[in-house]
Coordinates of N, CA and C and ligand atoms in Angstrom, one line a residue:
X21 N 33.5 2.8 -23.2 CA 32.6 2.0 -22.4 C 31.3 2.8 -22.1
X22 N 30.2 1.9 -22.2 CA 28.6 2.6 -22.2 C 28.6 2.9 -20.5
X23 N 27.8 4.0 -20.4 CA 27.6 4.2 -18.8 C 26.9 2.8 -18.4
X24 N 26.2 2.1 -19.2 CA 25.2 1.1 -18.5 C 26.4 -0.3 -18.0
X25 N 27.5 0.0 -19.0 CA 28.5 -1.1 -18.6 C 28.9 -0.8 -17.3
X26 N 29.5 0.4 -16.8 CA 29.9 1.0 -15.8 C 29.3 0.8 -14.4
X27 N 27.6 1.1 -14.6 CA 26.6 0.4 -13.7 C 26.6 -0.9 -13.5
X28 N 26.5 -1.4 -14.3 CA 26.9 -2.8 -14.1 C 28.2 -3.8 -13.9
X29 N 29.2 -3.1 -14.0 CA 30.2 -3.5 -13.0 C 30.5 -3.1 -11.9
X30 N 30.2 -2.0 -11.7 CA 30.1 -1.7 -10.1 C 29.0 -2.5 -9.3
X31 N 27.6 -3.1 -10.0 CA 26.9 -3.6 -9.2 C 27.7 -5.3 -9.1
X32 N 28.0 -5.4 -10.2 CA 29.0 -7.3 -10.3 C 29.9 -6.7 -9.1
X33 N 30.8 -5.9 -8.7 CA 31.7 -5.7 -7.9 C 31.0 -5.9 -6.4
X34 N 30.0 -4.9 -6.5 CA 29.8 -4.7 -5.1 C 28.6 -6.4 -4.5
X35 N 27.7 -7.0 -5.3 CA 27.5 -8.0 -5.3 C 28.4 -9.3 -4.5
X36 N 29.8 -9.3 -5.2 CA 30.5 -10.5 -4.8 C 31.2 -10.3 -3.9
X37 N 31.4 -9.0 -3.5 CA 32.3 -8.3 -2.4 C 32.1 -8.9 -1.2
X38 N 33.3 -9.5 -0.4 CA 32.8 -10.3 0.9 C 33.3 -8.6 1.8
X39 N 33.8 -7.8 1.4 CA 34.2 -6.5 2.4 C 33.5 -6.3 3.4
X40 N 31.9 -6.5 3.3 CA 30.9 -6.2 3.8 C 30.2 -7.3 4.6
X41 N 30.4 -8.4 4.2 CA 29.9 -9.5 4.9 C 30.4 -10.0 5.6
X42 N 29.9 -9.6 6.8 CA 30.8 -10.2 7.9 C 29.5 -9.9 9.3
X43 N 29.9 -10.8 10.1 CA 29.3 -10.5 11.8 C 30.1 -9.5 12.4
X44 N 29.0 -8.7 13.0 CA 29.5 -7.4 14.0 C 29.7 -8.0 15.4
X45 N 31.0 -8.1 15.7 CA 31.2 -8.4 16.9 C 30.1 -8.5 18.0
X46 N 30.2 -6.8 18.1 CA 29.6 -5.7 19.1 C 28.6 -5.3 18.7
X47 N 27.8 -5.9 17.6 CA 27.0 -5.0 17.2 C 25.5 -4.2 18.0
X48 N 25.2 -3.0 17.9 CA 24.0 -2.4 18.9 C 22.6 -2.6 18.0
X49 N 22.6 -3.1 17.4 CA 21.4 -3.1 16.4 C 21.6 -4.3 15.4
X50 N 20.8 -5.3 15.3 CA 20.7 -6.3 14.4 C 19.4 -6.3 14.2
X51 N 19.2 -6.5 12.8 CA 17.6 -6.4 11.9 C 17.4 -7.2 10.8
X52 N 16.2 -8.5 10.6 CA 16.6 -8.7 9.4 C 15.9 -8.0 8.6
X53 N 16.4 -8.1 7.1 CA 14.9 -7.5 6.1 C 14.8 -8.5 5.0
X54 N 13.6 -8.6 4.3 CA 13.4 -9.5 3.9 C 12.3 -9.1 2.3
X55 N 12.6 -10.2 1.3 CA 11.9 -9.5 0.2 C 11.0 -10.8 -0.5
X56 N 10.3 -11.3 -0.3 CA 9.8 -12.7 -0.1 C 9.3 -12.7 -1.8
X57 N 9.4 -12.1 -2.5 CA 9.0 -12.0 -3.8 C 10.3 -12.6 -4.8
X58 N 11.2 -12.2 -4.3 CA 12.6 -12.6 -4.7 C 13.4 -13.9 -4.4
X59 N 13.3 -13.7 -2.8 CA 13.8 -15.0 -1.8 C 15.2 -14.0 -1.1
X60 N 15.1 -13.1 -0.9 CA 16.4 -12.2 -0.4 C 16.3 -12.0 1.1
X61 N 17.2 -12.5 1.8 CA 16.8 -12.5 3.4 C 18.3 -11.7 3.6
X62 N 18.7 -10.6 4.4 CA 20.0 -10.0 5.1 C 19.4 -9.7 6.8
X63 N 20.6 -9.8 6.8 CA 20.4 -9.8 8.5 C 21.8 -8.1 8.4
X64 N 21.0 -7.0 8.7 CA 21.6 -5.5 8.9 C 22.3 -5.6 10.3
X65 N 23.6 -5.5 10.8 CA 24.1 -5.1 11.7 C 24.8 -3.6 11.8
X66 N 24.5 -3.1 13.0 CA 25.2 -1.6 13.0 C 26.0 -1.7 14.4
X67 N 26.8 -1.0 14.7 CA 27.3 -0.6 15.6 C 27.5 0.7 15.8
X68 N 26.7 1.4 17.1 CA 25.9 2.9 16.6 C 26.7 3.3 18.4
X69 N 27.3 4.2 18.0 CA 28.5 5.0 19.2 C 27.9 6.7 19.1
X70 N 27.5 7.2 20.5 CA 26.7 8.4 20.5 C 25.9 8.8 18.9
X71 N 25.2 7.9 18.3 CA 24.3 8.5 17.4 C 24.8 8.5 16.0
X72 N 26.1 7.7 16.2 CA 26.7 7.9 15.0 C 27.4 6.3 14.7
X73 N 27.2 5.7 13.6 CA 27.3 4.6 12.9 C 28.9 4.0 13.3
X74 N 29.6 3.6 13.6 CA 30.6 3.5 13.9 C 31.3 2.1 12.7
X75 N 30.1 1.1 12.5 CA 30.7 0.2 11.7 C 29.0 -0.4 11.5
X76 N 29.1 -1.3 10.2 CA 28.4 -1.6 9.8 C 28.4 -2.7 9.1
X77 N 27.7 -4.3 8.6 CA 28.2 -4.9 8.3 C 26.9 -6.0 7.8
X78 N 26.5 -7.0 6.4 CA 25.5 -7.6 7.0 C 25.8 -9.0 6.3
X79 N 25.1 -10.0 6.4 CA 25.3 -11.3 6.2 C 23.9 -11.6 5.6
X80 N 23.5 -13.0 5.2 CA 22.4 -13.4 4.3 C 22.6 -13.9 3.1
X81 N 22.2 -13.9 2.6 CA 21.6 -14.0 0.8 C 20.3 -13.1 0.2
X82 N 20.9 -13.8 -1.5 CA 20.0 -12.9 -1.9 C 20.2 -12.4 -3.3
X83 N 19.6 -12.2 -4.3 CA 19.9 -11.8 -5.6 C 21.4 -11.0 -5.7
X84 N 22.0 -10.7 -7.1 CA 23.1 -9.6 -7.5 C 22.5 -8.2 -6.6
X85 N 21.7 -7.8 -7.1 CA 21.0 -6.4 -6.6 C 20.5 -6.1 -5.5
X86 N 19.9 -7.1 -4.7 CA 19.6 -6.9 -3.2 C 21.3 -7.2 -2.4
X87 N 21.7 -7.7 -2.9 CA 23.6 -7.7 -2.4 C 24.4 -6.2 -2.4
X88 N 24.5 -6.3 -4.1 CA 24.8 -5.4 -4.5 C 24.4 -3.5 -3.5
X89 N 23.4 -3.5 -3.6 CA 22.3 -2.4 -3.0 C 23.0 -2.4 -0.7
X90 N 23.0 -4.0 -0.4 CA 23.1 -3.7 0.8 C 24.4 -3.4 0.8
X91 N 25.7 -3.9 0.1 CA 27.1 -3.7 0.6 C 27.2 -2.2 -0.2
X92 N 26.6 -1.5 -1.3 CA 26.8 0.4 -1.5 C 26.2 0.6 0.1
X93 N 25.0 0.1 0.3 CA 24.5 0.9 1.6 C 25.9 0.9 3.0
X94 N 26.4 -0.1 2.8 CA 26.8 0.2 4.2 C 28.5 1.0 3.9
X95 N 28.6 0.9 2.8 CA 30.3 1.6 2.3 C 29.9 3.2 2.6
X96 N 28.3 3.6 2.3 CA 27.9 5.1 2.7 C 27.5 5.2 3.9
X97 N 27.3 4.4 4.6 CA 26.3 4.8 5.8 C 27.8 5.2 7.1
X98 N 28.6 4.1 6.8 CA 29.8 3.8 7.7 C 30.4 5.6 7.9
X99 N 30.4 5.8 9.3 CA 30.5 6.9 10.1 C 29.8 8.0 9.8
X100 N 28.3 8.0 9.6 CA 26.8 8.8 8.8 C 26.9 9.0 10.8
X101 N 25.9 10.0 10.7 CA 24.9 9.6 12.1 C 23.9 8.9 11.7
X102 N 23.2 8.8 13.2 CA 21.9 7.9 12.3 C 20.6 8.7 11.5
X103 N 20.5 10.0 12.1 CA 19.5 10.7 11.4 C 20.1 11.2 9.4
X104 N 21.6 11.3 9.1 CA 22.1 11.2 8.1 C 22.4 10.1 7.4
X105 N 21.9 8.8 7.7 CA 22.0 7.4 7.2 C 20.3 7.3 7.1
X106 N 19.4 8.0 8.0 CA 18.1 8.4 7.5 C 17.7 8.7 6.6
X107 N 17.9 9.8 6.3 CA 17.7 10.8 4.8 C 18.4 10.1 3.8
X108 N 19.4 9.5 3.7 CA 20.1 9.0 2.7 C 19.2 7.9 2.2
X109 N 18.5 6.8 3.4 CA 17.1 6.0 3.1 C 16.3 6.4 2.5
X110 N 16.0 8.1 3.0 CA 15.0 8.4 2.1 C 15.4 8.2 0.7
X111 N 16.4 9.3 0.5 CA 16.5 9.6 -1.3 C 17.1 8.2 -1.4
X112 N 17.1 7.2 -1.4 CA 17.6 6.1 -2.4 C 15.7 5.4 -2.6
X113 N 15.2 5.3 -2.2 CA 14.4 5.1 -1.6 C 13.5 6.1 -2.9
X114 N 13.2 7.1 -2.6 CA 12.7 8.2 -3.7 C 13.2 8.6 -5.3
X115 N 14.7 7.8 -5.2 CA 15.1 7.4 -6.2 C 14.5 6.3 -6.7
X116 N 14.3 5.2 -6.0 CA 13.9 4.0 -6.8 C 12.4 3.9 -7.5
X117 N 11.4 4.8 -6.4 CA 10.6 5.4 -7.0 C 10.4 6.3 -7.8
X118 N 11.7 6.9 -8.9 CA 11.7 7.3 -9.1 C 10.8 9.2 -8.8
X119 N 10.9 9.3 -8.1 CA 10.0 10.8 -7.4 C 11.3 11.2 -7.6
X120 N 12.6 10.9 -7.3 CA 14.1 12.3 -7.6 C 14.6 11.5 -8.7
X121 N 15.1 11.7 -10.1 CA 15.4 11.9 -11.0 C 16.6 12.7 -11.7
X122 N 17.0 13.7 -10.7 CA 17.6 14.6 -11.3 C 19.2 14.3 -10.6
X123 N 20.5 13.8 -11.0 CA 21.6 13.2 -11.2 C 22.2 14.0 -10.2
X124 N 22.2 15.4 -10.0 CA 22.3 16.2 -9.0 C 22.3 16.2 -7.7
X125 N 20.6 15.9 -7.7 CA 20.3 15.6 -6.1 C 20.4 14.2 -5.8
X126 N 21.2 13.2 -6.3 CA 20.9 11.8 -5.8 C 22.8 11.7 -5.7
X127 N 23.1 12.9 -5.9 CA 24.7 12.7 -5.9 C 25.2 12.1 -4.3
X128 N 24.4 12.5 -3.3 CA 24.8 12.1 -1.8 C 24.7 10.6 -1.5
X129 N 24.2 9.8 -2.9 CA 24.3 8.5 -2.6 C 25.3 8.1 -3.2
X130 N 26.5 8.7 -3.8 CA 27.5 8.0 -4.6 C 27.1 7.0 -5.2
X131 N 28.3 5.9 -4.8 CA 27.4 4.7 -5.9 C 26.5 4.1 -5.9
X132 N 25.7 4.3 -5.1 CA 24.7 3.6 -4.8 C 23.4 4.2 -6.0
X133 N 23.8 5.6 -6.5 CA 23.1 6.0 -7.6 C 23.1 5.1 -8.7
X134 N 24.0 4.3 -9.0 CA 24.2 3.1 -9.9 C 22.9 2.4 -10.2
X135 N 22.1 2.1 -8.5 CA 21.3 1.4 -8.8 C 19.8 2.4 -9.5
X136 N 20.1 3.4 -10.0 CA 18.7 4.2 -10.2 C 18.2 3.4 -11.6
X137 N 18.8 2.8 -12.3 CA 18.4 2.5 -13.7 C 17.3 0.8 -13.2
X138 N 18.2 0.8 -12.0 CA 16.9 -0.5 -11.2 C 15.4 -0.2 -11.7
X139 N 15.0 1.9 -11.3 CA 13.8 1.7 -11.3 C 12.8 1.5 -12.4
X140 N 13.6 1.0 -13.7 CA 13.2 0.7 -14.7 C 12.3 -0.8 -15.0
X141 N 13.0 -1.7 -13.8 CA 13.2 -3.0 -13.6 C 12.3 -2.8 -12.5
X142 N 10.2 -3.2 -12.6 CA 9.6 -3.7 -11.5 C 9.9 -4.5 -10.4
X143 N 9.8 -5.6 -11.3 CA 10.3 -6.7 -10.5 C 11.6 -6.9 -9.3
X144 N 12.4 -5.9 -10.1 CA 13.7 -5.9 -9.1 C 13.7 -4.8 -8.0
X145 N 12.9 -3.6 -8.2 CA 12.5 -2.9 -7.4 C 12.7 -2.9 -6.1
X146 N 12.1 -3.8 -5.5 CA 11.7 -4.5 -4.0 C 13.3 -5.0 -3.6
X147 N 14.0 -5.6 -4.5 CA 15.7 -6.3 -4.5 C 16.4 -5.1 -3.7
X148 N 16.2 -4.1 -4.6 CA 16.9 -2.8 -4.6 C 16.9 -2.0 -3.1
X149 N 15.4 -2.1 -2.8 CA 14.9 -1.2 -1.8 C 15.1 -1.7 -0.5
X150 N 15.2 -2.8 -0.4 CA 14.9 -4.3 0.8 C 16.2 -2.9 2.2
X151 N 17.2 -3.1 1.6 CA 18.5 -3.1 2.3 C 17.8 -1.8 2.9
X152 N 17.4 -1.0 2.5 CA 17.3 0.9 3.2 C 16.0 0.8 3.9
X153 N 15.0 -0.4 3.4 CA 14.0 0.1 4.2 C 14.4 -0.7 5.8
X154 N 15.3 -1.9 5.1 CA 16.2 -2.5 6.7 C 16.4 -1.7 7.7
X155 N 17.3 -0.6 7.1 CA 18.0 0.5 7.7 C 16.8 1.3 8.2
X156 N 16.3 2.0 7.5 CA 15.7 2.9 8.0 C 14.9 2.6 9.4
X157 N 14.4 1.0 9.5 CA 13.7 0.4 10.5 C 14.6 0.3 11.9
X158 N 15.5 -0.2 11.4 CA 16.9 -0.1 12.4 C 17.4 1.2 13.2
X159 N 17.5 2.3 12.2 CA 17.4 3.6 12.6 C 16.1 3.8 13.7
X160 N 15.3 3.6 13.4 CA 14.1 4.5 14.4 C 14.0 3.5 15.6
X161 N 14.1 2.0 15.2 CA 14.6 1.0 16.4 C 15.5 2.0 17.6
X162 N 16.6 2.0 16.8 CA 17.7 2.6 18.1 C 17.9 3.7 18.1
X163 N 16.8 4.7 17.8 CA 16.2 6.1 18.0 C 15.4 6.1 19.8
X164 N 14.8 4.5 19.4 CA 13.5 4.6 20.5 C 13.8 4.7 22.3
Ligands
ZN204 ZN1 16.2 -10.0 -5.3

């Protein structure tokens, strides 16, 4: 099996996965994000207990890759703190921009490294990125 197959079943997996889609009860933070180039709207829910993620969950539509991208984000983020679901925004984020490159240092994103071959793909770029810049916004929200 090609590694590109491998990428691409984990993104078909994580995509159709309802694990993630769901309403947060209790949630402390709901955000939508949105990628108006594509048509991808998610609505980010967190439930954030002393500073630290406690559950995470989000609902919407939206391409394979902007799905895909938000349900890896929240399988990593789920019991992060929030300054550690931060940084993690960053480097996917600096991944897609390709600025980190090197297989090593993008290892803290697990699968979500899957989507680096995205940054190949302009157009889908924005798909990919939508879910973390969500987060990141949500983060400094319930920082404030
Ligand atoms: Zn999209």
């Amino acid at each position: 099996m090609e590694l590109n197959d491998i990428y691409t079943e984990i993104i078909t997996e994580h995509s159709t996965s309802t694990r993630n889609r769901r309403h947060l009860e209790q949630a402390s933070v709901s955000l939508a994000g949105k990628n108006p180039s594509c048509g991808d709207e998610i609505e980010l829910e967190l439930l954030i207990d002393h500073g630290r993620i406690m559950d995470a969950s989000f609902t919407g539509t939206g391409c394979a890759i902007s799905l895909a991208s938000a349900s890896m984000m929240i399988d990593l983020i789920k019991g992060k703190s929030l300054s550690e679901a931060k940084s993690l925004a960053e480097l996917f984020t600096a991944m897609i921009q390709r600025k980190i490159t090197n297989d090593q240092d993008l290892e803290p994103l697990e699968e979500a490294a899957a989507l680096k071959s995205i940054s190949n793909l302009p157009a889908r770029v924005k798909c990919a990125a939508m879910p973390w810049h969500t987060l990141e916004t949500a983060v400094e929200t319930s920082n404030a």
